[in-house]
Amino acid sequence: MVNIENKGNLVINGMGSSGGGTFKKVLINGKGTVHGDVDCYDFSINGTGRVVGNVKGEHGKINGSGDIEGSIDFDRFTIDGTGGIRGNVKVNKIAISGKGRIGGSLKGEEIKIRGNATIGEDCEAEEFKGEGGFKIGGLLNADVIDISIAGECSAKEIGGQSIKVKKGIFRFLNNLFKSVYPVSLNTEIIEADEIEIEYTKAKMVRGKNINIGPDCEIDVVEYTGTFTQDPSAKIKEVIKI
């Protein structure tokens, strides 16, 4: 990163626009727009701000309804409200509370979703924690995956070392509105050493120790260690390797 210690701040209040550049702090309040790439330390959008370019920094946050029409590279990034990033996201830690939209891939050490997130391509992390609903167009891959379903969740494939999928804490709401808001995880393949899932639909579940919980619909289960199945789970074929 470019040395930004002696750089100034970019602050847009209300309706306004500015070119990109290198700054110590970038703050967009209201309906401001930045045209061009941004390199900074602190980055924040409050309101309906927009950046037409890529953004790189240490700490970033979108409050309200912010859009970045490029890719981002941050140490820490937070989306509160509705945030859209058209390109790829590379972060150390990211937290999405509310509704986040990522057009490309998401790569990070720690990914936390609390609300609803849409990721166009692959999602890769050391630790992935999802509470709510998400849609991942490609592979969800993390060492530790912990999903608490409170909506409709989907990924093309899911892989890791430890995968746990449970129904969310708002069980009575899920049951009440199940016909309107589906509560399930849909994927083609789940593969990990330790797998514990419920409310999941998959073509293949493959691993060492597998626990298939209630309301699962699985075509094939392949395991090398231990296997248990809830009576309500529907499995077409179980194979011990």
JSON list of C-alpha atoms in Angstrom, two decimals:
[
{"chain": "A", "resi": 1, "resn": "MET", "atom": "CA", "xyz": [0.00, 0.00, 0.00]},
{"chain": "A", "resi": 2, "resn": "VAL", "atom": "CA", "xyz": [1.10, 3.52, -0.78]},
{"chain": "A", "resi": 3, "resn": "ASN", "atom": "CA", "xyz": [2.28, 5.55, 2.20]},
{"chain": "A", "resi": 4, "resn": "ILE", "atom": "CA", "xyz": [-0.78, 7.56, 3.24]},
{"chain": "A", "resi": 5, "resn": "GLU", "atom": "CA", "xyz": [0.44, 9.14, 6.48]},
{"chain": "A", "resi": 6, "resn": "ASN", "atom": "CA", "xyz": [0.77, 12.57, 4.91]},
{"chain": "A", "resi": 7, "resn": "LYS", "atom": "CA", "xyz": [-2.25, 12.29, 2.66]},
{"chain": "A", "resi": 8, "resn": "GLY", "atom": "CA", "xyz": [-5.42, 14.30, 3.21]},
{"chain": "A", "resi": 9, "resn": "ASN", "atom": "CA", "xyz": [-9.01, 13.22, 3.76]},
{"chain": "A", "resi": 10, "resn": "LEU", "atom": "CA", "xyz": [-11.82, 12.96, 1.23]},
{"chain": "A", "resi": 11, "resn": "VAL", "atom": "CA", "xyz": [-15.19, 13.92, 2.73]},
{"chain": "A", "resi": 12, "resn": "ILE", "atom": "CA", "xyz": [-18.39, 14.28, 0.69]},
{"chain": "A", "resi": 13, "resn": "ASN", "atom": "CA", "xyz": [-21.48, 15.54, 2.52]},
{"chain": "A", "resi": 14, "resn": "GLY", "atom": "CA", "xyz": [-24.89, 15.54, 0.83]},
{"chain": "A", "resi": 15, "resn": "MET", "atom": "CA", "xyz": [-24.85, 15.41, -2.95]},
{"chain": "A", "resi": 16, "resn": "GLY", "atom": "CA", "xyz": [-21.42, 15.71, -4.50]},
{"chain": "A", "resi": 17, "resn": "SER", "atom": "CA", "xyz": [-18.72, 13.94, -6.46]},
{"chain": "A", "resi": 18, "resn": "SER", "atom": "CA", "xyz": [-14.95, 13.65, -6.53]},
{"chain": "A", "resi": 19, "resn": "GLY", "atom": "CA", "xyz": [-12.20, 11.86, -8.34]},
{"chain": "A", "resi": 20, "resn": "GLY", "atom": "CA", "xyz": [-10.35, 8.91, -6.84]},
{"chain": "A", "resi": 21, "resn": "GLY", "atom": "CA", "xyz": [-6.84, 8.90, -5.43]},
{"chain": "A", "resi": 22, "resn": "THR", "atom": "CA", "xyz": [-4.85, 8.16, -2.30]},
{"chain": "A", "resi": 23, "resn": "PHE", "atom": "CA", "xyz": [-6.22, 9.42, 1.02]},
{"chain": "A", "resi": 24, "resn": "LYS", "atom": "CA", "xyz": [-5.90, 8.83, 4.72]},
{"chain": "A", "resi": 25, "resn": "LYS", "atom": "CA", "xyz": [-9.66, 8.77, 5.24]},
{"chain": "A", "resi": 26, "resn": "VAL", "atom": "CA", "xyz": [-12.61, 8.61, 2.83]},
{"chain": "A", "resi": 27, "resn": "LEU", "atom": "CA", "xyz": [-16.08, 9.48, 4.14]},
{"chain": "A", "resi": 28, "resn": "ILE", "atom": "CA", "xyz": [-19.16, 9.65, 1.92]},
{"chain": "A", "resi": 29, "resn": "ASN", "atom": "CA", "xyz": [-22.26, 11.01, 3.64]},
{"chain": "A", "resi": 30, "resn": "GLY", "atom": "CA", "xyz": [-25.54, 11.29, 1.79]},
{"chain": "A", "resi": 31, "resn": "LYS", "atom": "CA", "xyz": [-25.48, 10.72, -1.96]},
{"chain": "A", "resi": 32, "resn": "GLY", "atom": "CA", "xyz": [-21.85, 11.23, -2.86]},
{"chain": "A", "resi": 33, "resn": "THR", "atom": "CA", "xyz": [-20.00, 9.59, -5.74]},
{"chain": "A", "resi": 34, "resn": "VAL", "atom": "CA", "xyz": [-16.29, 8.95, -6.24]},
{"chain": "A", "resi": 35, "resn": "HIS", "atom": "CA", "xyz": [-15.12, 8.37, -9.80]},
{"chain": "A", "resi": 36, "resn": "GLY", "atom": "CA", "xyz": [-11.91, 6.34, -9.92]},
{"chain": "A", "resi": 37, "resn": "ASP", "atom": "CA", "xyz": [-9.87, 3.96, -7.77]},
{"chain": "A", "resi": 38, "resn": "VAL", "atom": "CA", "xyz": [-9.39, 4.74, -4.07]},
{"chain": "A", "resi": 39, "resn": "ASP", "atom": "CA", "xyz": [-6.46, 3.83, -1.82]},
{"chain": "A", "resi": 40, "resn": "CYS", "atom": "CA", "xyz": [-6.93, 4.78, 1.83]},
{"chain": "A", "resi": 41, "resn": "TYR", "atom": "CA", "xyz": [-6.70, 3.74, 5.47]},
{"chain": "A", "resi": 42, "resn": "ASP", "atom": "CA", "xyz": [-10.31, 4.29, 6.61]},
{"chain": "A", "resi": 43, "resn": "PHE", "atom": "CA", "xyz": [-13.23, 4.06, 4.21]},
{"chain": "A", "resi": 44, "resn": "SER", "atom": "CA", "xyz": [-16.89, 4.67, 5.07]},
{"chain": "A", "resi": 45, "resn": "ILE", "atom": "CA", "xyz": [-20.16, 5.14, 3.18]},
{"chain": "A", "resi": 46, "resn": "ASN", "atom": "CA", "xyz": [-23.17, 6.49, 5.07]},
{"chain": "A", "resi": 47, "resn": "GLY", "atom": "CA", "xyz": [-26.36, 6.85, 3.06]},
{"chain": "A", "resi": 48, "resn": "THR", "atom": "CA", "xyz": [-26.35, 6.04, -0.66]},
{"chain": "A", "resi": 49, "resn": "GLY", "atom": "CA", "xyz": [-22.73, 6.58, -1.62]},
{"chain": "A", "resi": 50, "resn": "ARG", "atom": "CA", "xyz": [-21.10, 5.09, -4.68]},
{"chain": "A", "resi": 51, "resn": "VAL", "atom": "CA", "xyz": [-17.58, 4.44, -5.90]},
{"chain": "A", "resi": 52, "resn": "VAL", "atom": "CA", "xyz": [-17.01, 3.88, -9.61]},
{"chain": "A", "resi": 53, "resn": "GLY", "atom": "CA", "xyz": [-13.74, 2.01, -9.27]},
{"chain": "A", "resi": 54, "resn": "ASN", "atom": "CA", "xyz": [-11.73, -0.27, -6.99]},
{"chain": "A", "resi": 55, "resn": "VAL", "atom": "CA", "xyz": [-11.18, 0.44, -3.29]},
{"chain": "A", "resi": 56, "resn": "LYS", "atom": "CA", "xyz": [-8.19, -0.63, -1.18]},
{"chain": "A", "resi": 57, "resn": "GLY", "atom": "CA", "xyz": [-7.64, 0.06, 2.51]},
{"chain": "A", "resi": 58, "resn": "GLU", "atom": "CA", "xyz": [-7.34, -1.18, 6.08]},
{"chain": "A", "resi": 59, "resn": "HIS", "atom": "CA", "xyz": [-10.79, -0.55, 7.57]},
{"chain": "A", "resi": 60, "resn": "GLY", "atom": "CA", "xyz": [-13.97, -0.20, 5.53]},
{"chain": "A", "resi": 61, "resn": "LYS", "atom": "CA", "xyz": [-17.68, 0.09, 6.22]},
{"chain": "A", "resi": 62, "resn": "ILE", "atom": "CA", "xyz": [-20.92, 0.53, 4.30]},
{"chain": "A", "resi": 63, "resn": "ASN", "atom": "CA", "xyz": [-23.87, 1.93, 6.27]},
{"chain": "A", "resi": 64, "resn": "GLY", "atom": "CA", "xyz": [-27.21, 2.37, 4.57]},
{"chain": "A", "resi": 65, "resn": "SER", "atom": "CA", "xyz": [-27.11, 1.65, 0.84]},
{"chain": "A", "resi": 66, "resn": "GLY", "atom": "CA", "xyz": [-23.62, 1.85, -0.63]},
{"chain": "A", "resi": 67, "resn": "ASP", "atom": "CA", "xyz": [-22.30, 0.50, -3.92]},
{"chain": "A", "resi": 68, "resn": "ILE", "atom": "CA", "xyz": [-18.77, -0.12, -5.13]},
{"chain": "A", "resi": 69, "resn": "GLU", "atom": "CA", "xyz": [-18.61, -0.76, -8.86]},
{"chain": "A", "resi": 70, "resn": "GLY", "atom": "CA", "xyz": [-15.26, -2.51, -8.70]},
{"chain": "A", "resi": 71, "resn": "SER", "atom": "CA", "xyz": [-13.28, -4.83, -6.41]},
{"chain": "A", "resi": 72, "resn": "ILE", "atom": "CA", "xyz": [-12.12, -4.23, -2.83]},
{"chain": "A", "resi": 73, "resn": "ASP", "atom": "CA", "xyz": [-9.04, -5.27, -0.84]},
{"chain": "A", "resi": 74, "resn": "PHE", "atom": "CA", "xyz": [-9.25, -4.63, 2.93]},
{"chain": "A", "resi": 75, "resn": "ASP", "atom": "CA", "xyz": [-8.05, -5.94, 6.26]},
{"chain": "A", "resi": 76, "resn": "ARG", "atom": "CA", "xyz": [-11.50, -5.51, 7.82]},
{"chain": "A", "resi": 77, "resn": "PHE", "atom": "CA", "xyz": [-14.77, -4.67, 6.12]},
{"chain": "A", "resi": 78, "resn": "THR", "atom": "CA", "xyz": [-18.36, -4.37, 7.40]},
{"chain": "A", "resi": 79, "resn": "ILE", "atom": "CA", "xyz": [-21.68, -4.08, 5.58]},
{"chain": "A", "resi": 80, "resn": "ASP", "atom": "CA", "xyz": [-24.60, -2.80, 7.67]},
{"chain": "A", "resi": 81, "resn": "GLY", "atom": "CA", "xyz": [-27.81, -2.28, 5.75]},
{"chain": "A", "resi": 82, "resn": "THR", "atom": "CA", "xyz": [-27.54, -2.85, 1.99]},
{"chain": "A", "resi": 83, "resn": "GLY", "atom": "CA", "xyz": [-24.17, -2.98, 0.34]},
{"chain": "A", "resi": 84, "resn": "GLY", "atom": "CA", "xyz": [-23.21, -3.96, -3.19]},
{"chain": "A", "resi": 85, "resn": "ILE", "atom": "CA", "xyz": [-19.74, -4.76, -4.55]},
{"chain": "A", "resi": 86, "resn": "ARG", "atom": "CA", "xyz": [-19.70, -5.56, -8.23]},
{"chain": "A", "resi": 87, "resn": "GLY", "atom": "CA", "xyz": [-16.23, -7.14, -8.42]},
{"chain": "A", "resi": 88, "resn": "ASN", "atom": "CA", "xyz": [-14.17, -9.41, -6.15]},
{"chain": "A", "resi": 89, "resn": "VAL", "atom": "CA", "xyz": [-13.71, -9.04, -2.41]},
{"chain": "A", "resi": 90, "resn": "LYS", "atom": "CA", "xyz": [-10.40, -9.85, -0.69]},
{"chain": "A", "resi": 91, "resn": "VAL", "atom": "CA", "xyz": [-10.38, -9.31, 3.08]},
{"chain": "A", "resi": 92, "resn": "ASN", "atom": "CA", "xyz": [-8.93, -10.60, 6.31]},
{"chain": "A", "resi": 93, "resn": "LYS", "atom": "CA", "xyz": [-12.25, -10.29, 8.15]},
{"chain": "A", "resi": 94, "resn": "ILE", "atom": "CA", "xyz": [-15.68, -9.34, 6.82]},
{"chain": "A", "resi": 95, "resn": "ALA", "atom": "CA", "xyz": [-19.05, -9.08, 8.56]},
{"chain": "A", "resi": 96, "resn": "ILE", "atom": "CA", "xyz": [-22.28, -8.70, 6.60]},
{"chain": "A", "resi": 97, "resn": "SER", "atom": "CA", "xyz": [-25.27, -7.60, 8.65]},
{"chain": "A", "resi": 98, "resn": "GLY", "atom": "CA", "xyz": [-28.36, -6.91, 6.59]},
{"chain": "A", "resi": 99, "resn": "LYS", "atom": "CA", "xyz": [-28.08, -7.49, 2.86]},
{"chain": "A", "resi": 100, "resn": "GLY", "atom": "CA", "xyz": [-24.81, -7.80, 0.96]},
{"chain": "A", "resi": 101, "resn": "ARG", "atom": "CA", "xyz": [-24.29, -8.40, -2.75]},
{"chain": "A", "resi": 102, "resn": "ILE", "atom": "CA", "xyz": [-20.92, -9.44, -4.18]},
{"chain": "A", "resi": 103, "resn": "GLY", "atom": "CA", "xyz": [-20.73, -9.93, -7.93]},
{"chain": "A", "resi": 104, "resn": "GLY", "atom": "CA", "xyz": [-17.43, -11.82, -8.01]},
{"chain": "A", "resi": 105, "resn": "SER", "atom": "CA", "xyz": [-15.59, -14.01, -5.50]},
{"chain": "A", "resi": 106, "resn": "LEU", "atom": "CA", "xyz": [-15.12, -13.54, -1.74]},
{"chain": "A", "resi": 107, "resn": "LYS", "atom": "CA", "xyz": [-11.83, -14.54, -0.13]},
{"chain": "A", "resi": 108, "resn": "GLY", "atom": "CA", "xyz": [-11.02, -13.97, 3.54]},
{"chain": "A", "resi": 109, "resn": "GLU", "atom": "CA", "xyz": [-9.74, -15.44, 6.77]},
{"chain": "A", "resi": 110, "resn": "GLU", "atom": "CA", "xyz": [-12.97, -14.91, 8.70]},
{"chain": "A", "resi": 111, "resn": "ILE", "atom": "CA", "xyz": [-16.37, -14.43, 7.07]},
{"chain": "A", "resi": 112, "resn": "LYS", "atom": "CA", "xyz": [-19.49, -13.73, 9.11]},
{"chain": "A", "resi": 113, "resn": "ILE", "atom": "CA", "xyz": [-22.93, -13.33, 7.55]},
{"chain": "A", "resi": 114, "resn": "ARG", "atom": "CA", "xyz": [-25.86, -12.27, 9.66]},
{"chain": "A", "resi": 115, "resn": "GLY", "atom": "CA", "xyz": [-28.78, -11.49, 7.41]},
{"chain": "A", "resi": 116, "resn": "ASN", "atom": "CA", "xyz": [-28.68, -12.16, 3.70]},
{"chain": "A", "resi": 117, "resn": "ALA", "atom": "CA", "xyz": [-25.77, -12.33, 1.28]},
{"chain": "A", "resi": 118, "resn": "THR", "atom": "CA", "xyz": [-25.42, -13.09, -2.43]},
{"chain": "A", "resi": 119, "resn": "ILE", "atom": "CA", "xyz": [-21.99, -14.05, -3.75]},
{"chain": "A", "resi": 120, "resn": "GLY", "atom": "CA", "xyz": [-21.72, -14.56, -7.50]},
{"chain": "A", "resi": 121, "resn": "GLU", "atom": "CA", "xyz": [-18.68, -16.85, -7.56]},
{"chain": "A", "resi": 122, "resn": "ASP", "atom": "CA", "xyz": [-16.57, -18.82, -5.03]},
{"chain": "A", "resi": 123, "resn": "CYS", "atom": "CA", "xyz": [-16.39, -18.07, -1.31]},
{"chain": "A", "resi": 124, "resn": "GLU", "atom": "CA", "xyz": [-13.16, -19.13, 0.44]},
{"chain": "A", "resi": 125, "resn": "ALA", "atom": "CA", "xyz": [-12.17, -18.66, 4.10]},
{"chain": "A", "resi": 126, "resn": "GLU", "atom": "CA", "xyz": [-10.50, -20.19, 7.11]},
{"chain": "A", "resi": 127, "resn": "GLU", "atom": "CA", "xyz": [-13.75, -19.79, 9.06]},
{"chain": "A", "resi": 128, "resn": "PHE", "atom": "CA", "xyz": [-17.24, -19.22, 7.64]},
{"chain": "A", "resi": 129, "resn": "LYS", "atom": "CA", "xyz": [-20.19, -18.48, 9.89]},
{"chain": "A", "resi": 130, "resn": "GLY", "atom": "CA", "xyz": [-23.61, -17.87, 8.40]},
{"chain": "A", "resi": 131, "resn": "GLU", "atom": "CA", "xyz": [-26.73, -16.86, 10.31]},
{"chain": "A", "resi": 132, "resn": "GLY", "atom": "CA", "xyz": [-29.69, -16.20, 8.04]},
{"chain": "A", "resi": 133, "resn": "GLY", "atom": "CA", "xyz": [-29.74, -16.80, 4.30]},
{"chain": "A", "resi": 134, "resn": "PHE", "atom": "CA", "xyz": [-27.15, -16.76, 1.53]},
{"chain": "A", "resi": 135, "resn": "LYS", "atom": "CA", "xyz": [-26.67, -17.69, -2.11]},
{"chain": "A", "resi": 136, "resn": "ILE", "atom": "CA", "xyz": [-23.20, -18.63, -3.36]},
{"chain": "A", "resi": 137, "resn": "GLY", "atom": "CA", "xyz": [-22.88, -19.19, -7.09]},
{"chain": "A", "resi": 138, "resn": "GLY", "atom": "CA", "xyz": [-19.72, -21.30, -6.83]},
{"chain": "A", "resi": 139, "resn": "LEU", "atom": "CA", "xyz": [-17.86, -23.26, -4.17]},
{"chain": "A", "resi": 140, "resn": "LEU", "atom": "CA", "xyz": [-18.06, -22.54, -0.43]},
{"chain": "A", "resi": 141, "resn": "ASN", "atom": "CA", "xyz": [-14.74, -23.71, 0.96]},
{"chain": "A", "resi": 142, "resn": "ALA", "atom": "CA", "xyz": [-13.52, -23.16, 4.54]},
{"chain": "A", "resi": 143, "resn": "ASP", "atom": "CA", "xyz": [-11.73, -25.14, 7.23]},
{"chain": "A", "resi": 144, "resn": "VAL", "atom": "CA", "xyz": [-14.62, -24.55, 9.64]},
{"chain": "A", "resi": 145, "resn": "ILE", "atom": "CA", "xyz": [-18.15, -23.96, 8.36]},
{"chain": "A", "resi": 146, "resn": "ASP", "atom": "CA", "xyz": [-20.94, -23.17, 10.83]},
{"chain": "A", "resi": 147, "resn": "ILE", "atom": "CA", "xyz": [-24.34, -22.41, 9.31]},
{"chain": "A", "resi": 148, "resn": "SER", "atom": "CA", "xyz": [-27.45, -21.46, 11.27]},
{"chain": "A", "resi": 149, "resn": "ILE", "atom": "CA", "xyz": [-30.30, -21.43, 8.76]},
{"chain": "A", "resi": 150, "resn": "ALA", "atom": "CA", "xyz": [-32.97, -18.75, 9.10]},
{"chain": "A", "resi": 151, "resn": "GLY", "atom": "CA", "xyz": [-33.87, -18.50, 5.42]},
{"chain": "A", "resi": 152, "resn": "GLU", "atom": "CA", "xyz": [-32.98, -20.05, 2.10]},
{"chain": "A", "resi": 153, "resn": "CYS", "atom": "CA", "xyz": [-29.30, -20.97, 1.73]},
{"chain": "A", "resi": 154, "resn": "SER", "atom": "CA", "xyz": [-27.55, -22.37, -1.32]},
{"chain": "A", "resi": 155, "resn": "ALA", "atom": "CA", "xyz": [-24.09, -23.05, -2.73]},
{"chain": "A", "resi": 156, "resn": "LYS", "atom": "CA", "xyz": [-23.00, -25.09, -5.71]},
{"chain": "A", "resi": 157, "resn": "GLU", "atom": "CA", "xyz": [-20.61, -27.17, -3.57]},
{"chain": "A", "resi": 158, "resn": "ILE", "atom": "CA", "xyz": [-19.48, -27.05, 0.07]},
{"chain": "A", "resi": 159, "resn": "GLY", "atom": "CA", "xyz": [-16.13, -28.33, 1.28]},
{"chain": "A", "resi": 160, "resn": "GLY", "atom": "CA", "xyz": [-13.97, -28.11, 4.39]},
{"chain": "A", "resi": 161, "resn": "GLN", "atom": "CA", "xyz": [-12.66, -29.94, 7.43]},
{"chain": "A", "resi": 162, "resn": "SER", "atom": "CA", "xyz": [-15.65, -29.44, 9.75]},
{"chain": "A", "resi": 163, "resn": "ILE", "atom": "CA", "xyz": [-19.16, -28.59, 8.52]},
{"chain": "A", "resi": 164, "resn": "LYS", "atom": "CA", "xyz": [-22.13, -27.97, 10.79]},
{"chain": "A", "resi": 165, "resn": "VAL", "atom": "CA", "xyz": [-25.57, -26.95, 9.54]},
{"chain": "A", "resi": 166, "resn": "LYS", "atom": "CA", "xyz": [-28.37, -26.26, 12.01]},
{"chain": "A", "resi": 167, "resn": "LYS", "atom": "CA", "xyz": [-31.76, -24.64, 11.90]},
{"chain": "A", "resi": 168, "resn": "GLY", "atom": "CA", "xyz": [-31.71, -21.06, 13.22]},
{"chain": "A", "resi": 169, "resn": "ILE", "atom": "CA", "xyz": [-32.73, -19.97, 16.69]},
{"chain": "A", "resi": 170, "resn": "PHE", "atom": "CA", "xyz": [-36.00, -18.43, 15.47]},
{"chain": "A", "resi": 171, "resn": "ARG", "atom": "CA", "xyz": [-37.61, -21.82, 15.04]},
{"chain": "A", "resi": 172, "resn": "PHE", "atom": "CA", "xyz": [-41.17, -20.71, 15.71]},
{"chain": "A", "resi": 173, "resn": "LEU", "atom": "CA", "xyz": [-40.93, -18.01, 13.04]},
{"chain": "A", "resi": 174, "resn": "ASN", "atom": "CA", "xyz": [-39.39, -20.46, 10.61]},
{"chain": "A", "resi": 175, "resn": "ASN", "atom": "CA", "xyz": [-42.22, -22.91, 11.13]},
{"chain": "A", "resi": 176, "resn": "LEU", "atom": "CA", "xyz": [-44.87, -20.19, 10.88]},
{"chain": "A", "resi": 177, "resn": "PHE", "atom": "CA", "xyz": [-43.59, -18.74, 7.61]},
{"chain": "A", "resi": 178, "resn": "LYS", "atom": "CA", "xyz": [-42.01, -21.84, 6.10]},
{"chain": "A", "resi": 179, "resn": "SER", "atom": "CA", "xyz": [-44.27, -21.77, 3.04]},
{"chain": "A", "resi": 180, "resn": "VAL", "atom": "CA", "xyz": [-43.32, -18.15, 2.33]},
{"chain": "A", "resi": 181, "resn": "TYR", "atom": "CA", "xyz": [-39.69, -18.19, 3.45]},
{"chain": "A", "resi": 182, "resn": "PRO", "atom": "CA", "xyz": [-38.06, -21.60, 2.79]},
{"chain": "A", "resi": 183, "resn": "VAL", "atom": "CA", "xyz": [-35.72, -22.75, 5.54]},
{"chain": "A", "resi": 184, "resn": "SER", "atom": "CA", "xyz": [-33.17, -25.09, 3.99]},
{"chain": "A", "resi": 185, "resn": "LEU", "atom": "CA", "xyz": [-29.67, -25.47, 2.60]},
{"chain": "A", "resi": 186, "resn": "ASN", "atom": "CA", "xyz": [-29.41, -26.61, -1.02]},
{"chain": "A", "resi": 187, "resn": "THR", "atom": "CA", "xyz": [-26.18, -27.83, -2.59]},
{"chain": "A", "resi": 188, "resn": "GLU", "atom": "CA", "xyz": [-24.88, -30.49, -4.93]},
{"chain": "A", "resi": 189, "resn": "ILE", "atom": "CA", "xyz": [-21.98, -31.84, -2.84]},
{"chain": "A", "resi": 190, "resn": "ILE", "atom": "CA", "xyz": [-20.90, -31.59, 0.81]},
{"chain": "A", "resi": 191, "resn": "GLU", "atom": "CA", "xyz": [-17.43, -32.93, 1.59]},
{"chain": "A", "resi": 192, "resn": "ALA", "atom": "CA", "xyz": [-15.52, -32.76, 4.91]},
{"chain": "A", "resi": 193, "resn": "ASP", "atom": "CA", "xyz": [-13.97, -34.90, 7.64]},
{"chain": "A", "resi": 194, "resn": "GLU", "atom": "CA", "xyz": [-16.66, -34.03, 10.19]},
{"chain": "A", "resi": 195, "resn": "ILE", "atom": "CA", "xyz": [-20.22, -33.39, 8.95]},
{"chain": "A", "resi": 196, "resn": "GLU", "atom": "CA", "xyz": [-23.29, -32.62, 11.03]},
{"chain": "A", "resi": 197, "resn": "ILE", "atom": "CA", "xyz": [-26.26, -31.32, 9.04]},
{"chain": "A", "resi": 198, "resn": "GLU", "atom": "CA", "xyz": [-30.02, -30.80, 9.19]},
{"chain": "A", "resi": 199, "resn": "TYR", "atom": "CA", "xyz": [-32.60, -29.20, 6.88]},
{"chain": "A", "resi": 200, "resn": "THR", "atom": "CA", "xyz": [-30.26, -29.86, 3.96]},
{"chain": "A", "resi": 201, "resn": "LYS", "atom": "CA", "xyz": [-30.83, -31.08, 0.41]},
{"chain": "A", "resi": 202, "resn": "ALA", "atom": "CA", "xyz": [-27.80, -32.50, -1.43]},
{"chain": "A", "resi": 203, "resn": "LYS", "atom": "CA", "xyz": [-26.95, -34.99, -4.14]},
{"chain": "A", "resi": 204, "resn": "MET", "atom": "CA", "xyz": [-23.80, -36.23, -2.38]},
{"chain": "A", "resi": 205, "resn": "VAL", "atom": "CA", "xyz": [-22.50, -36.06, 1.21]},
{"chain": "A", "resi": 206, "resn": "ARG", "atom": "CA", "xyz": [-18.99, -37.45, 1.56]},
{"chain": "A", "resi": 207, "resn": "GLY", "atom": "CA", "xyz": [-16.76, -37.55, 4.66]},
{"chain": "A", "resi": 208, "resn": "LYS", "atom": "CA", "xyz": [-15.34, -39.42, 7.61]},
{"chain": "A", "resi": 209, "resn": "ASN", "atom": "CA", "xyz": [-17.85, -39.00, 10.45]},
{"chain": "A", "resi": 210, "resn": "ILE", "atom": "CA", "xyz": [-21.32, -38.03, 9.25]},
{"chain": "A", "resi": 211, "resn": "ASN", "atom": "CA", "xyz": [-24.47, -37.18, 11.20]},
{"chain": "A", "resi": 212, "resn": "ILE", "atom": "CA", "xyz": [-27.56, -36.61, 9.02]},
{"chain": "A", "resi": 213, "resn": "GLY", "atom": "CA", "xyz": [-30.17, -34.76, 11.08]},
{"chain": "A", "resi": 214, "resn": "PRO", "atom": "CA", "xyz": [-33.88, -34.02, 10.63]},
{"chain": "A", "resi": 215, "resn": "ASP", "atom": "CA", "xyz": [-35.52, -32.93, 7.38]},
{"chain": "A", "resi": 216, "resn": "CYS", "atom": "CA", "xyz": [-32.56, -33.80, 5.13]},
{"chain": "A", "resi": 217, "resn": "GLU", "atom": "CA", "xyz": [-32.93, -35.11, 1.60]},
{"chain": "A", "resi": 218, "resn": "ILE", "atom": "CA", "xyz": [-29.71, -36.75, 0.37]},
{"chain": "A", "resi": 219, "resn": "ASP", "atom": "CA", "xyz": [-29.17, -38.91, -2.70]},
{"chain": "A", "resi": 220, "resn": "VAL", "atom": "CA", "xyz": [-25.90, -40.59, -1.68]},
{"chain": "A", "resi": 221, "resn": "VAL", "atom": "CA", "xyz": [-23.86, -40.67, 1.55]},
{"chain": "A", "resi": 222, "resn": "GLU", "atom": "CA", "xyz": [-20.28, -41.98, 1.50]},
{"chain": "A", "resi": 223, "resn": "TYR", "atom": "CA", "xyz": [-18.40, -42.31, 4.81]},
{"chain": "A", "resi": 224, "resn": "THR", "atom": "CA", "xyz": [-15.23, -43.91, 6.13]},
{"chain": "A", "resi": 225, "resn": "GLY", "atom": "CA", "xyz": [-15.76, -43.56, 9.92]},
{"chain": "A", "resi": 226, "resn": "THR", "atom": "CA", "xyz": [-19.14, -43.30, 11.65]},
{"chain": "A", "resi": 227, "resn": "PHE", "atom": "CA", "xyz": [-22.64, -42.62, 10.32]},
{"chain": "A", "resi": 228, "resn": "THR", "atom": "CA", "xyz": [-25.91, -41.72, 12.05]},
{"chain": "A", "resi": 229, "resn": "GLN", "atom": "CA", "xyz": [-29.28, -40.75, 10.58]},
{"chain": "A", "resi": 230, "resn": "ASP", "atom": "CA", "xyz": [-32.37, -39.05, 11.97]},
{"chain": "A", "resi": 231, "resn": "PRO", "atom": "CA", "xyz": [-35.60, -41.02, 11.29]},
{"chain": "A", "resi": 232, "resn": "SER", "atom": "CA", "xyz": [-37.06, -38.07, 9.34]},
{"chain": "A", "resi": 233, "resn": "ALA", "atom": "CA", "xyz": [-34.07, -37.84, 6.99]},
{"chain": "A", "resi": 234, "resn": "LYS", "atom": "CA", "xyz": [-34.51, -39.25, 3.48]},
{"chain": "A", "resi": 235, "resn": "ILE", "atom": "CA", "xyz": [-31.40, -40.91, 2.02]},
{"chain": "A", "resi": 236, "resn": "LYS", "atom": "CA", "xyz": [-31.46, -42.98, -1.14]},
{"chain": "A", "resi": 237, "resn": "GLU", "atom": "CA", "xyz": [-28.10, -44.75, -0.70]},
{"chain": "A", "resi": 238, "resn": "VAL", "atom": "CA", "xyz": [-25.50, -45.08, 2.08]},
{"chain": "A", "resi": 239, "resn": "ILE", "atom": "CA", "xyz": [-22.05, -46.44, 1.25]},
{"chain": "A", "resi": 240, "resn": "LYS", "atom": "CA", "xyz": [-19.33, -47.39, 3.76]},
{"chain": "A", "resi": 241, "resn": "ILE", "atom": "CA", "xyz": [-15.91, -47.02, 2.14]}
]
